[in-house]
Structures are given as C-alpha cells and as structure tokens.
C-alpha cells in the first residue's frame, strides 16, 4: 500500500521539510536524503531507511528496485519541490534514522582517518567525504565546530560515500592523543612553509590527517599536538588552495599504502 | 566627487544587476566583481576597473587604497544586497571591462595550461582557476561549452586568480593540435583504468592538461587526440572524484618542473 499525499500543507510534508534542518535532526533523530543515486546507495548499504517518498514518475521508474517492506509515499511534483534542495528536483527522497551508535573509538581505530577541524562549507565537507572514500580512507571524524553531516547540501555532495566509509563525531584532541599513543602518526596541515613539504612524506597504512577551517586553517592548539604538520607549496600568486582541493592532494599523496 | 545612489530603482543599479548575467556581459562587455579581496586584486593587477561601487562603510574602510581616477559610487546597504550574490554582502563592487583581446595563441603558448572541456559548475570552474594559479600554471583555456567566467559564482570562487594567470576562450581541438605540433604533450583525464596511472607520469615544464564535464568526463573525440590520457586510481567505493579535486591532484603531480 502506497499512501498518496497531494497537499503541500500535509503534516507529513511539514515534518519531512523539518528533516532538512538541524533543529529537525535534533528533534526527530532523522534526516532526509534526495535523489535516486543516494537513496539506492542507502538501500544497498543496508542503512536505516525508514520511509521512501517519491513522485508517481519516480515510483514507476524504480518499481523493481524499491523494497516492499519500507513505508512508501507518493507525492506530487509540487511537494517534491518543497522538499528539494535543488532547482530541478528528481522527485525521490528517503527518511533516514540518525543512529546513536555512530561513534567510533579512537583507541582502536586503524587505517587512514580524515579529521575535520571546524570546516564550515557544506560543499567542501561533502566533497572531502567523497574524496576520502575514493582515496581508500577508513573514515572521517567531524570535530567540534564542523558543520552537520545531515544537511541537504552536505548529503548531496557526499554522493553516497557516507554509506561506504565510517563517519563519526569526535573531539579531535582526543583522537590525536589516542592515535599517537599507539604510534600512529597524525599529520596536520599548515598554510605556510614553516611546516614540512607534503611531497617528502613516506606514506603508511595507519594515520590521521587533519584539515582546518576555510579561513583560519587548523587551530593553533591542535597544530602543536600533531606528529608533523604538512604544507603544499604554492607556486603562483594564489594565497591558498580550496580546503577540499588541498585535502584531495594530501589524501592522494598519503594513500599509497592503502588497499 | 563620489555620486550617491539611494534608490534600488536607479537606472545604474539596474545596469549593474544586469552585469551579473550572461546577457548583460554580451550587451555591455562588462561584468561585476564583488568583495574587497577581488576588487583590490583587480586594482593591484592593473585590470580594467571602470567603476567602483561601495557602501559608505566600505568607502571609509578603504579610503586610502581606492584610486581617485576611477568613477566611484556610494550605495546603500539595500542596493548592495540587490547587487550581491551572497547572503551577507560585504558592500563593495567593481565594474570591469571584458577585453576583446583576451585571446591567446596556442601556436606560441608555453608553460602549463589547464584546458576545460564543458565544465558546468561555477564553483568547480572558479576553484580550478584558483588551483591552476597555485600550481604555477600559465593559464586556463575555457573550451566551447564550458560555463562563462564572468558570472558572480565563478568570479568569487576564483578568488582573484583570474588576475594572476591568463584566462582565454578557445577551441580545445585547435589547442591540442597546436601544442602537439610543437612536441608539447597534452594529457587527457579519463574516468577509468583504460588510461595511464597519473602517478607514473614524468612532469615537464610545458604541457596541456584537459579536464572534462562533471557527469560525462572529456569528449570521446578529444580523448583520441591527446598525447596520453591519465586516470587517478580509486581505492574505495566512490564512483569518481569531484572534477575540481581531480584537477588539483593532477596539477600538483604534474607541476614539479614549474617555477
């Protein structure tokens, strides 16, 4: 049974809209994802999809792939527009549970980890998660002050990589201490040549890499706690690199020992 | 003499708004840039700044640095909001001439060149120009089908790098032919491992590097004309990299012989 919803004033529609905001995430412990690419990735990765919401057109298009045991709603294109973060919505959404257990213990974590120190821009955060996935990283730690990972722009930019690698929230100082206590190096990233040229680093299989705020870079305090700080030599007149590009260059230099 | 404008309906305000659109660029051969960072970069690089537009607050803040020989207008915060592409406008803008002579001859071009094949997203384009600058590239060629370089989002993401390196529009097939005719290699970028692993390439001082459309990659035809096509091995489950991140990884691998 697929329930049809035709009014943009329907209470469910209002709740779903709420699930695109931080307040909604806190209140309901759920968030909304948009687009078939992400919905199908979530289903394939057996993520906690609790509802599927789609226009008739989308339901027809994905009839065979949509599971029968998940509550499904048919909506109008107008409602899709209300729920969408894009100009031309595809017309398919899923409500996902935010699991309380999504915390990873830095005292046992292995592999390569990207640590985000107060990164603000949703596009940057999403792109960094997608790149960490492509680089073979184990996961991404969202440090305090980094934007939420459940807002529509972040979710879209991650392109499904949030279901491929581990994402966790954590105190970055705790992470640095816990990794270093096990002789796992943590690389900071610096904006100037007081640090070590990134191209001279010998990669290994377990490490942490910290990227910092778009304007200010990493916190000074954190920078004193890392094993080494790396910088990417700038050759032209640009003052800096976009943080997601810098993260990509560093991750694909450091990932040589990763599977 | 600074002319004060207080009405959002003023004809000049309407023209300036028009200069944030492609139609306006074609009609007036001018475009609008926003923010002190870019305005000051344009002035420092002796770019064709024809008017400066700022709130009283911004005029006070930059009084000493603003040249007296450029027509200047004082606007209200409401007008700044009308002209701005951002949620919280800084309140300073410049009108720039689009010069007809901004074409570079591929038959004499030297150094490293980034060639954009039908790149669509303004943020990606701007970030790629900024990264090309940081990587020591000579310039960026906007191939047919690549978005305009004068729209607000592109201008903002370039962060002034448009005044540091050469930007030109061109036919990419002509560029490939002209560079290869002088034994300058042109690297394509492929999305799969049919191509050569980028990390095995030996960099040199003169070359071209092509990045392609976000969804489809480079055109098949162009790919057959390049010297070699490169790919970046993906280790996780991500299907691909963001094109600006991929461009950053490739440029910072290939830039080792650049000054």
PDB file of C-alpha atoms in Angstrom, chain A:
ATOM      1  CA  UNK A   1       0.000   0.000   0.000  1.00  0.00           C
ATOM      2  CA  UNK A   2       1.460   3.314  -1.066  1.00  0.00           C
ATOM      3  CA  UNK A   3      -0.131   6.320   0.616  1.00  0.00           C
ATOM      4  CA  UNK A   4      -0.761   9.259  -1.689  1.00  0.00           C
ATOM      5  CA  UNK A   5      -0.153  12.769  -0.446  1.00  0.00           C
ATOM      6  CA  UNK A   6      -1.303  15.697  -2.565  1.00  0.00           C
ATOM      7  CA  UNK A   7      -1.363  18.711  -0.242  1.00  0.00           C
ATOM      8  CA  UNK A   8       1.791  20.691   0.471  1.00  0.00           C
ATOM      9  CA  UNK A   9       0.149  21.530   3.824  1.00  0.00           C
ATOM     10  CA  UNK A  10       0.002  17.874   4.902  1.00  0.00           C
ATOM     11  CA  UNK A  11       1.580  17.305   8.331  1.00  0.00           C
ATOM     12  CA  UNK A  12       3.943  14.655   6.939  1.00  0.00           C
ATOM     13  CA  UNK A  13       5.224  17.085   4.334  1.00  0.00           C
ATOM     14  CA  UNK A  14       5.918  19.600   7.095  1.00  0.00           C
ATOM     15  CA  UNK A  15       7.811  17.007   9.095  1.00  0.00           C
ATOM     16  CA  UNK A  16       9.881  15.993   6.068  1.00  0.00           C
ATOM     17  CA  UNK A  17      10.774  19.626   5.420  1.00  0.00           C
ATOM     18  CA  UNK A  18      11.817  19.822   9.058  1.00  0.00           C
ATOM     19  CA  UNK A  19      14.172  16.892   8.469  1.00  0.00           C
ATOM     20  CA  UNK A  20      16.312  19.098   6.202  1.00  0.00           C
ATOM     21  CA  UNK A  21      17.188  21.367   9.160  1.00  0.00           C
ATOM     22  CA  UNK A  22      19.462  20.953  12.181  1.00  0.00           C
ATOM     23  CA  UNK A  23      16.519  21.524  14.522  1.00  0.00           C
ATOM     24  CA  UNK A  24      14.604  18.762  12.812  1.00  0.00           C
ATOM     25  CA  UNK A  25      17.599  16.418  13.097  1.00  0.00           C
ATOM     26  CA  UNK A  26      17.816  17.057  16.838  1.00  0.00           C
ATOM     27  CA  UNK A  27      14.091  16.688  17.387  1.00  0.00           C
ATOM     28  CA  UNK A  28      13.426  13.564  15.335  1.00  0.00           C
ATOM     29  CA  UNK A  29      16.879  11.914  15.057  1.00  0.00           C
ATOM     30  CA  UNK A  30      16.160  11.543  11.366  1.00  0.00           C
ATOM     31  CA  UNK A  31      17.272  13.321   8.188  1.00  0.00           C
ATOM     32  CA  UNK A  32      16.166  13.497   4.579  1.00  0.00           C
ATOM     33  CA  UNK A  33      18.236  12.373   1.581  1.00  0.00           C
ATOM     34  CA  UNK A  34      17.383  13.247  -2.005  1.00  0.00           C
ATOM     35  CA  UNK A  35      17.905  11.637  -5.404  1.00  0.00           C
ATOM     36  CA  UNK A  36      17.922   8.065  -6.644  1.00  0.00           C
ATOM     37  CA  UNK A  37      21.718   7.777  -6.520  1.00  0.00           C
ATOM     38  CA  UNK A  38      21.794   8.344  -2.745  1.00  0.00           C
ATOM     39  CA  UNK A  39      18.541   6.507  -1.964  1.00  0.00           C
ATOM     40  CA  UNK A  40      19.711   3.409  -3.831  1.00  0.00           C
ATOM     41  CA  UNK A  41      23.161   3.599  -2.197  1.00  0.00           C
ATOM     42  CA  UNK A  42      21.499   3.777   1.223  1.00  0.00           C
ATOM     43  CA  UNK A  43      19.353   0.736   0.427  1.00  0.00           C
ATOM     44  CA  UNK A  44      22.302  -1.206  -0.978  1.00  0.00           C
ATOM     45  CA  UNK A  45      24.384  -0.449   2.113  1.00  0.00           C
ATOM     46  CA  UNK A  46      21.504  -1.585   4.358  1.00  0.00           C
ATOM     47  CA  UNK A  47      21.322   1.793   6.014  1.00  0.00           C
ATOM     48  CA  UNK A  48      18.330   2.640   8.227  1.00  0.00           C
ATOM     49  CA  UNK A  49      15.909   3.881   5.543  1.00  0.00           C
ATOM     50  CA  UNK A  50      12.568   4.321   7.308  1.00  0.00           C
ATOM     51  CA  UNK A  51      10.432   5.913   4.595  1.00  0.00           C
ATOM     52  CA  UNK A  52      10.620   6.409   0.843  1.00  0.00           C
ATOM     53  CA  UNK A  53       8.907   9.426  -0.702  1.00  0.00           C
ATOM     54  CA  UNK A  54       8.586   9.760  -4.460  1.00  0.00           C
ATOM     55  CA  UNK A  55       6.537  11.186  -7.294  1.00  0.00           C
ATOM     56  CA  UNK A  56       4.489   8.753  -9.372  1.00  0.00           C
ATOM     57  CA  UNK A  57       7.042   9.052 -12.146  1.00  0.00           C
ATOM     58  CA  UNK A  58       9.902   8.056  -9.845  1.00  0.00           C
ATOM     59  CA  UNK A  59       7.912   5.208  -8.313  1.00  0.00           C
ATOM     60  CA  UNK A  60       7.306   3.839 -11.800  1.00  0.00           C
ATOM     61  CA  UNK A  61      10.931   4.273 -12.796  1.00  0.00           C
ATOM     62  CA  UNK A  62      12.276   2.363  -9.771  1.00  0.00           C
ATOM     63  CA  UNK A  63       9.391  -0.033  -9.113  1.00  0.00           C
ATOM     64  CA  UNK A  64      11.565  -3.154  -9.271  1.00  0.00           C
ATOM     65  CA  UNK A  65      14.329  -1.804  -7.054  1.00  0.00           C
ATOM     66  CA  UNK A  66      12.200  -0.328  -4.261  1.00  0.00           C
ATOM     67  CA  UNK A  67      11.803  -2.667  -1.263  1.00  0.00           C
ATOM     68  CA  UNK A  68       8.264  -3.601  -0.256  1.00  0.00           C
ATOM     69  CA  UNK A  69       8.930  -3.598   3.465  1.00  0.00           C
ATOM     70  CA  UNK A  70       9.647   0.131   3.709  1.00  0.00           C
ATOM     71  CA  UNK A  71       6.786   2.594   4.173  1.00  0.00           C
ATOM     72  CA  UNK A  72       6.380   4.433   0.871  1.00  0.00           C
ATOM     73  CA  UNK A  73       4.547   7.639  -0.066  1.00  0.00           C
ATOM     74  CA  UNK A  74       3.559   9.009  -3.442  1.00  0.00           C
ATOM     75  CA  UNK A  75       3.834  12.786  -3.636  1.00  0.00           C
ATOM     76  CA  UNK A  76       3.094  15.444  -6.248  1.00  0.00           C
ATOM     77  CA  UNK A  77       5.839  17.338  -8.107  1.00  0.00           C
ATOM     78  CA  UNK A  78       4.823  20.419  -6.056  1.00  0.00           C
ATOM     79  CA  UNK A  79       5.579  18.605  -2.809  1.00  0.00           C
ATOM     80  CA  UNK A  80       8.865  17.335  -4.284  1.00  0.00           C
ATOM     81  CA  UNK A  81       9.771  20.941  -4.985  1.00  0.00           C
ATOM     82  CA  UNK A  82       9.016  21.865  -1.355  1.00  0.00           C
ATOM     83  CA  UNK A  83      11.276  19.099  -0.044  1.00  0.00           C
ATOM     84  CA  UNK A  84      14.078  19.591  -2.516  1.00  0.00           C
ATOM     85  CA  UNK A  85      17.303  21.488  -2.107  1.00  0.00           C
ATOM     86  CA  UNK A  86      17.762  21.688  -5.890  1.00  0.00           C
ATOM     87  CA  UNK A  87      16.215  23.793  -8.643  1.00  0.00           C
ATOM     88  CA  UNK A  88      15.031  20.775 -10.639  1.00  0.00           C
ATOM     89  CA  UNK A  89      14.229  18.042  -8.121  1.00  0.00           C
ATOM     90  CA  UNK A  90      14.441  14.439  -9.275  1.00  0.00           C
ATOM     91  CA  UNK A  91      11.412  13.654  -7.123  1.00  0.00           C
ATOM     92  CA  UNK A  92      12.659  10.850  -4.870  1.00  0.00           C
ATOM     93  CA  UNK A  93      13.618  11.092  -1.193  1.00  0.00           C
ATOM     94  CA  UNK A  94      14.213   8.856   1.797  1.00  0.00           C
ATOM     95  CA  UNK A  95      13.883   9.438   5.516  1.00  0.00           C
ATOM     96  CA  UNK A  96      16.926   8.029   7.307  1.00  0.00           C
ATOM     97  CA  UNK A  97      17.436   7.346  11.016  1.00  0.00           C
ATOM     98  CA  UNK A  98      20.379   9.020  12.713  1.00  0.00           C
ATOM     99  CA  UNK A  99      21.820   6.184  14.776  1.00  0.00           C
ATOM    100  CA  UNK A 100      23.035   6.982  18.278  1.00  0.00           C
ATOM    101  CA  UNK A 101      25.742   4.344  17.940  1.00  0.00           C
ATOM    102  CA  UNK A 102      27.594   6.122  15.125  1.00  0.00           C
ATOM    103  CA  UNK A 103      30.597   6.786  17.386  1.00  0.00           C
ATOM    104  CA  UNK A 104      33.969   5.231  16.741  1.00  0.00           C
ATOM    105  CA  UNK A 105      36.608   4.683  19.419  1.00  0.00           C
ATOM    106  CA  UNK A 106      39.910   6.389  18.521  1.00  0.00           C
ATOM    107  CA  UNK A 107      41.724   3.969  20.838  1.00  0.00           C
ATOM    108  CA  UNK A 108      41.097   1.072  18.485  1.00  0.00           C
ATOM    109  CA  UNK A 109      40.646   2.803  15.097  1.00  0.00           C
ATOM    110  CA  UNK A 110      43.001   1.634  12.338  1.00  0.00           C
ATOM    111  CA  UNK A 111      43.501   2.634   8.706  1.00  0.00           C
ATOM    112  CA  UNK A 112      43.560   6.206   7.441  1.00  0.00           C
ATOM    113  CA  UNK A 113      41.300   8.840   9.006  1.00  0.00           C
ATOM    114  CA  UNK A 114      40.460  12.327   7.811  1.00  0.00           C
ATOM    115  CA  UNK A 115      39.839  14.699  10.732  1.00  0.00           C
ATOM    116  CA  UNK A 116      37.833  17.869  10.065  1.00  0.00           C
ATOM    117  CA  UNK A 117      38.612  20.848  12.300  1.00  0.00           C
ATOM    118  CA  UNK A 118      35.821  23.454  12.096  1.00  0.00           C
ATOM    119  CA  UNK A 119      35.149  23.078   8.358  1.00  0.00           C
ATOM    120  CA  UNK A 120      32.143  25.244   7.519  1.00  0.00           C
ATOM    121  CA  UNK A 121      31.136  24.948   3.880  1.00  0.00           C
ATOM    122  CA  UNK A 122      28.691  22.087   3.189  1.00  0.00           C
ATOM    123  CA  UNK A 123      30.057  21.568  -0.330  1.00  0.00           C
ATOM    124  CA  UNK A 124      33.613  21.290   0.995  1.00  0.00           C
ATOM    125  CA  UNK A 125      32.602  18.810   3.701  1.00  0.00           C
ATOM    126  CA  UNK A 126      30.658  16.627   1.297  1.00  0.00           C
ATOM    127  CA  UNK A 127      33.445  16.679  -1.281  1.00  0.00           C
ATOM    128  CA  UNK A 128      36.023  15.763   1.363  1.00  0.00           C
ATOM    129  CA  UNK A 129      33.986  12.732   2.457  1.00  0.00           C
ATOM    130  CA  UNK A 130      33.616  11.653  -1.182  1.00  0.00           C
ATOM    131  CA  UNK A 131      37.370  12.086  -1.743  1.00  0.00           C
ATOM    132  CA  UNK A 132      38.248  10.212   1.472  1.00  0.00           C
ATOM    133  CA  UNK A 133      36.176   7.310   0.179  1.00  0.00           C
ATOM    134  CA  UNK A 134      37.919   7.408  -3.221  1.00  0.00           C
ATOM    135  CA  UNK A 135      41.336   7.596  -1.566  1.00  0.00           C
ATOM    136  CA  UNK A 136      40.716   4.424   0.433  1.00  0.00           C
ATOM    137  CA  UNK A 137      40.357   6.108   3.828  1.00  0.00           C
ATOM    138  CA  UNK A 138      38.611   4.235   6.628  1.00  0.00           C
ATOM    139  CA  UNK A 139      36.542   7.195   7.735  1.00  0.00           C
ATOM    140  CA  UNK A 140      36.065  10.847   8.563  1.00  0.00           C
ATOM    141  CA  UNK A 141      35.894  12.398  12.029  1.00  0.00           C
ATOM    142  CA  UNK A 142      33.707  15.501  12.328  1.00  0.00           C
ATOM    143  CA  UNK A 143      35.412  17.600  15.011  1.00  0.00           C
ATOM    144  CA  UNK A 144      33.543  20.082  17.191  1.00  0.00           C
ATOM    145  CA  UNK A 145      32.623  23.178  15.193  1.00  0.00           C
ATOM    146  CA  UNK A 146      32.480  21.342  11.866  1.00  0.00           C
ATOM    147  CA  UNK A 147      29.101  21.694  10.151  1.00  0.00           C
ATOM    148  CA  UNK A 148      26.467  18.979  10.457  1.00  0.00           C
ATOM    149  CA  UNK A 149      26.677  15.993   8.162  1.00  0.00           C
ATOM    150  CA  UNK A 150      22.909  15.677   7.765  1.00  0.00           C
ATOM    151  CA  UNK A 151      22.033  18.893   5.914  1.00  0.00           C
ATOM    152  CA  UNK A 152      20.915  18.572   2.269  1.00  0.00           C
ATOM    153  CA  UNK A 153      23.961  20.232   0.671  1.00  0.00           C
ATOM    154  CA  UNK A 154      26.418  18.045   2.604  1.00  0.00           C
ATOM    155  CA  UNK A 155      24.394  14.907   1.934  1.00  0.00           C
ATOM    156  CA  UNK A 156      24.277  15.684  -1.790  1.00  0.00           C
ATOM    157  CA  UNK A 157      27.982  16.464  -2.105  1.00  0.00           C
ATOM    158  CA  UNK A 158      28.923  13.193  -0.354  1.00  0.00           C
ATOM    159  CA  UNK A 159      27.312  11.328  -3.279  1.00  0.00           C
ATOM    160  CA  UNK A 160      26.686   8.174  -1.276  1.00  0.00           C
ATOM    161  CA  UNK A 161      30.186   7.951   0.212  1.00  0.00           C
ATOM    162  CA  UNK A 162      28.628   8.399   3.670  1.00  0.00           C
ATOM    163  CA  UNK A 163      27.414   4.806   3.277  1.00  0.00           C
ATOM    164  CA  UNK A 164      30.809   3.454   2.170  1.00  0.00           C
ATOM    165  CA  UNK A 165      33.113   4.693   4.923  1.00  0.00           C
ATOM    166  CA  UNK A 166      32.728   5.433   8.646  1.00  0.00           C
ATOM    167  CA  UNK A 167      31.641   8.927   9.650  1.00  0.00           C
ATOM    168  CA  UNK A 168      31.810   9.873  13.307  1.00  0.00           C
ATOM    169  CA  UNK A 169      31.700  12.918  15.519  1.00  0.00           C
ATOM    170  CA  UNK A 170      34.612  13.333  17.914  1.00  0.00           C
ATOM    171  CA  UNK A 171      36.914  15.559  19.922  1.00  0.00           C
ATOM    172  CA  UNK A 172      39.975  15.939  17.689  1.00  0.00           C
ATOM    173  CA  UNK A 173      42.380  16.378  20.615  1.00  0.00           C
ATOM    174  CA  UNK A 174      41.225  13.021  21.947  1.00  0.00           C
ATOM    175  CA  UNK A 175      41.726  11.485  18.529  1.00  0.00           C
ATOM    176  CA  UNK A 176      45.252  12.875  18.168  1.00  0.00           C
ATOM    177  CA  UNK A 177      46.231  11.612  21.628  1.00  0.00           C
ATOM    178  CA  UNK A 178      44.683   8.182  21.124  1.00  0.00           C
ATOM    179  CA  UNK A 179      46.310   7.643  17.715  1.00  0.00           C
ATOM    180  CA  UNK A 180      49.738   8.886  18.788  1.00  0.00           C
ATOM    181  CA  UNK A 181      49.609   6.735  21.935  1.00  0.00           C
ATOM    182  CA  UNK A 182      49.618   3.786  19.542  1.00  0.00           C
ATOM    183  CA  UNK A 183      52.477   5.226  17.407  1.00  0.00           C
ATOM    184  CA  UNK A 184      50.058   6.134  14.633  1.00  0.00           C
ATOM    185  CA  UNK A 185      51.157   9.474  13.130  1.00  0.00           C
ATOM    186  CA  UNK A 186      48.755  12.374  12.816  1.00  0.00           C
ATOM    187  CA  UNK A 187      49.513  14.902  10.089  1.00  0.00           C
ATOM    188  CA  UNK A 188      48.307  18.445  10.472  1.00  0.00           C
ATOM    189  CA  UNK A 189      48.000  20.775   7.510  1.00  0.00           C
ATOM    190  CA  UNK A 190      49.565  24.209   7.600  1.00  0.00           C
ATOM    191  CA  UNK A 191      49.048  27.161   5.296  1.00  0.00           C
ATOM    192  CA  UNK A 192      52.713  28.235   5.231  1.00  0.00           C
ATOM    193  CA  UNK A 193      56.153  26.806   4.695  1.00  0.00           C
ATOM    194  CA  UNK A 194      57.004  26.594   8.404  1.00  0.00           C
ATOM    195  CA  UNK A 195      55.746  23.028   8.037  1.00  0.00           C
ATOM    196  CA  UNK A 196      57.048  20.029   6.101  1.00  0.00           C
ATOM    197  CA  UNK A 197      56.624  19.795   2.330  1.00  0.00           C
ATOM    198  CA  UNK A 198      53.871  17.173   1.888  1.00  0.00           C
ATOM    199  CA  UNK A 199      55.642  15.539  -1.057  1.00  0.00           C
ATOM    200  CA  UNK A 200      58.517  14.362   1.179  1.00  0.00           C
ATOM    201  CA  UNK A 201      56.294  12.271   3.469  1.00  0.00           C
ATOM    202  CA  UNK A 202      56.540   8.492   3.280  1.00  0.00           C
ATOM    203  CA  UNK A 203      53.034   7.074   3.419  1.00  0.00           C
ATOM    204  CA  UNK A 204      51.959   4.205   5.655  1.00  0.00           C
ATOM    205  CA  UNK A 205      48.760   2.296   6.248  1.00  0.00           C
ATOM    206  CA  UNK A 206      47.574   3.839   9.550  1.00  0.00           C
ATOM    207  CA  UNK A 207      47.495   7.603  10.077  1.00  0.00           C
ATOM    208  CA  UNK A 208      45.351  10.632  10.764  1.00  0.00           C
ATOM    209  CA  UNK A 209      45.202  13.748   8.581  1.00  0.00           C
ATOM    210  CA  UNK A 210      43.686  16.981   9.875  1.00  0.00           C
ATOM    211  CA  UNK A 211      42.278  19.719   7.632  1.00  0.00           C
ATOM    212  CA  UNK A 212      41.196  23.015   9.147  1.00  0.00           C
ATOM    213  CA  UNK A 213      38.755  25.874   8.772  1.00  0.00           C
ATOM    214  CA  UNK A 214      38.432  27.544   5.347  1.00  0.00           C
ATOM    215  CA  UNK A 215      39.594  30.971   6.509  1.00  0.00           C
ATOM    216  CA  UNK A 216      41.801  30.279   9.503  1.00  0.00           C
ATOM    217  CA  UNK A 217      43.167  26.810   8.911  1.00  0.00           C
ATOM    218  CA  UNK A 218      43.680  24.370  11.793  1.00  0.00           C
ATOM    219  CA  UNK A 219      43.539  25.557  15.395  1.00  0.00           C
ATOM    220  CA  UNK A 220      46.961  26.565  16.758  1.00  0.00           C
ATOM    221  CA  UNK A 221      46.491  24.333  19.764  1.00  0.00           C
ATOM    222  CA  UNK A 222      45.795  21.244  17.682  1.00  0.00           C
ATOM    223  CA  UNK A 223      48.763  22.044  15.462  1.00  0.00           C
ATOM    224  CA  UNK A 224      51.123  21.713  18.456  1.00  0.00           C
ATOM    225  CA  UNK A 225      49.757  18.236  19.213  1.00  0.00           C
ATOM    226  CA  UNK A 226      50.179  16.622  15.794  1.00  0.00           C
ATOM    227  CA  UNK A 227      53.105  14.378  14.881  1.00  0.00           C
ATOM    228  CA  UNK A 228      54.075  16.561  11.879  1.00  0.00           C
ATOM    229  CA  UNK A 229      52.400  19.406  10.023  1.00  0.00           C
ATOM    230  CA  UNK A 230      52.411  19.358   6.236  1.00  0.00           C
ATOM    231  CA  UNK A 231      52.052  22.105   3.695  1.00  0.00           C
ATOM    232  CA  UNK A 232      51.532  22.163  -0.049  1.00  0.00           C
ATOM    233  CA  UNK A 233      53.993  24.553  -1.736  1.00  0.00           C
ATOM    234  CA  UNK A 234      52.149  27.292  -3.642  1.00  0.00           C
ATOM    235  CA  UNK A 235      53.908  28.222  -6.890  1.00  0.00           C
ATOM    236  CA  UNK A 236      51.759  31.038  -8.276  1.00  0.00           C
ATOM    237  CA  UNK A 237      50.223  34.083  -6.659  1.00  0.00           C
ATOM    238  CA  UNK A 238      47.179  32.367  -5.183  1.00  0.00           C
ATOM    239  CA  UNK A 239      47.117  32.843  -1.420  1.00  0.00           C
ATOM    240  CA  UNK A 240      45.844  29.374  -0.664  1.00  0.00           C
ATOM    241  CA  UNK A 241      44.021  26.349  -2.000  1.00  0.00           C
ATOM    242  CA  UNK A 242      40.373  25.499  -1.517  1.00  0.00           C
ATOM    243  CA  UNK A 243      40.324  23.180   1.518  1.00  0.00           C
ATOM    244  CA  UNK A 244      38.649  20.310  -0.354  1.00  0.00           C
ATOM    245  CA  UNK A 245      41.281  20.508  -3.106  1.00  0.00           C
ATOM    246  CA  UNK A 246      44.093  20.616  -0.520  1.00  0.00           C
ATOM    247  CA  UNK A 247      42.538  17.611   1.225  1.00  0.00           C
ATOM    248  CA  UNK A 248      42.407  15.748  -2.101  1.00  0.00           C
ATOM    249  CA  UNK A 249      46.064  16.434  -2.889  1.00  0.00           C
ATOM    250  CA  UNK A 250      47.175  15.328   0.591  1.00  0.00           C
ATOM    251  CA  UNK A 251      44.946  12.234   0.727  1.00  0.00           C
ATOM    252  CA  UNK A 252      46.102  11.006  -2.692  1.00  0.00           C
ATOM    253  CA  UNK A 253      49.740  11.513  -1.700  1.00  0.00           C
ATOM    254  CA  UNK A 254      49.342   9.722   1.632  1.00  0.00           C
ATOM    255  CA  UNK A 255      47.168   6.859   0.373  1.00  0.00           C
ATOM    256  CA  UNK A 256      49.860   4.866  -1.402  1.00  0.00           C
ATOM    257  CA  UNK A 257      49.928   2.052   1.167  1.00  0.00           C
ATOM    258  CA  UNK A 258      46.152   1.799   1.384  1.00  0.00           C
ATOM    259  CA  UNK A 259      44.336  -1.092  -0.244  1.00  0.00           C
TER     260      UNK A 259
END
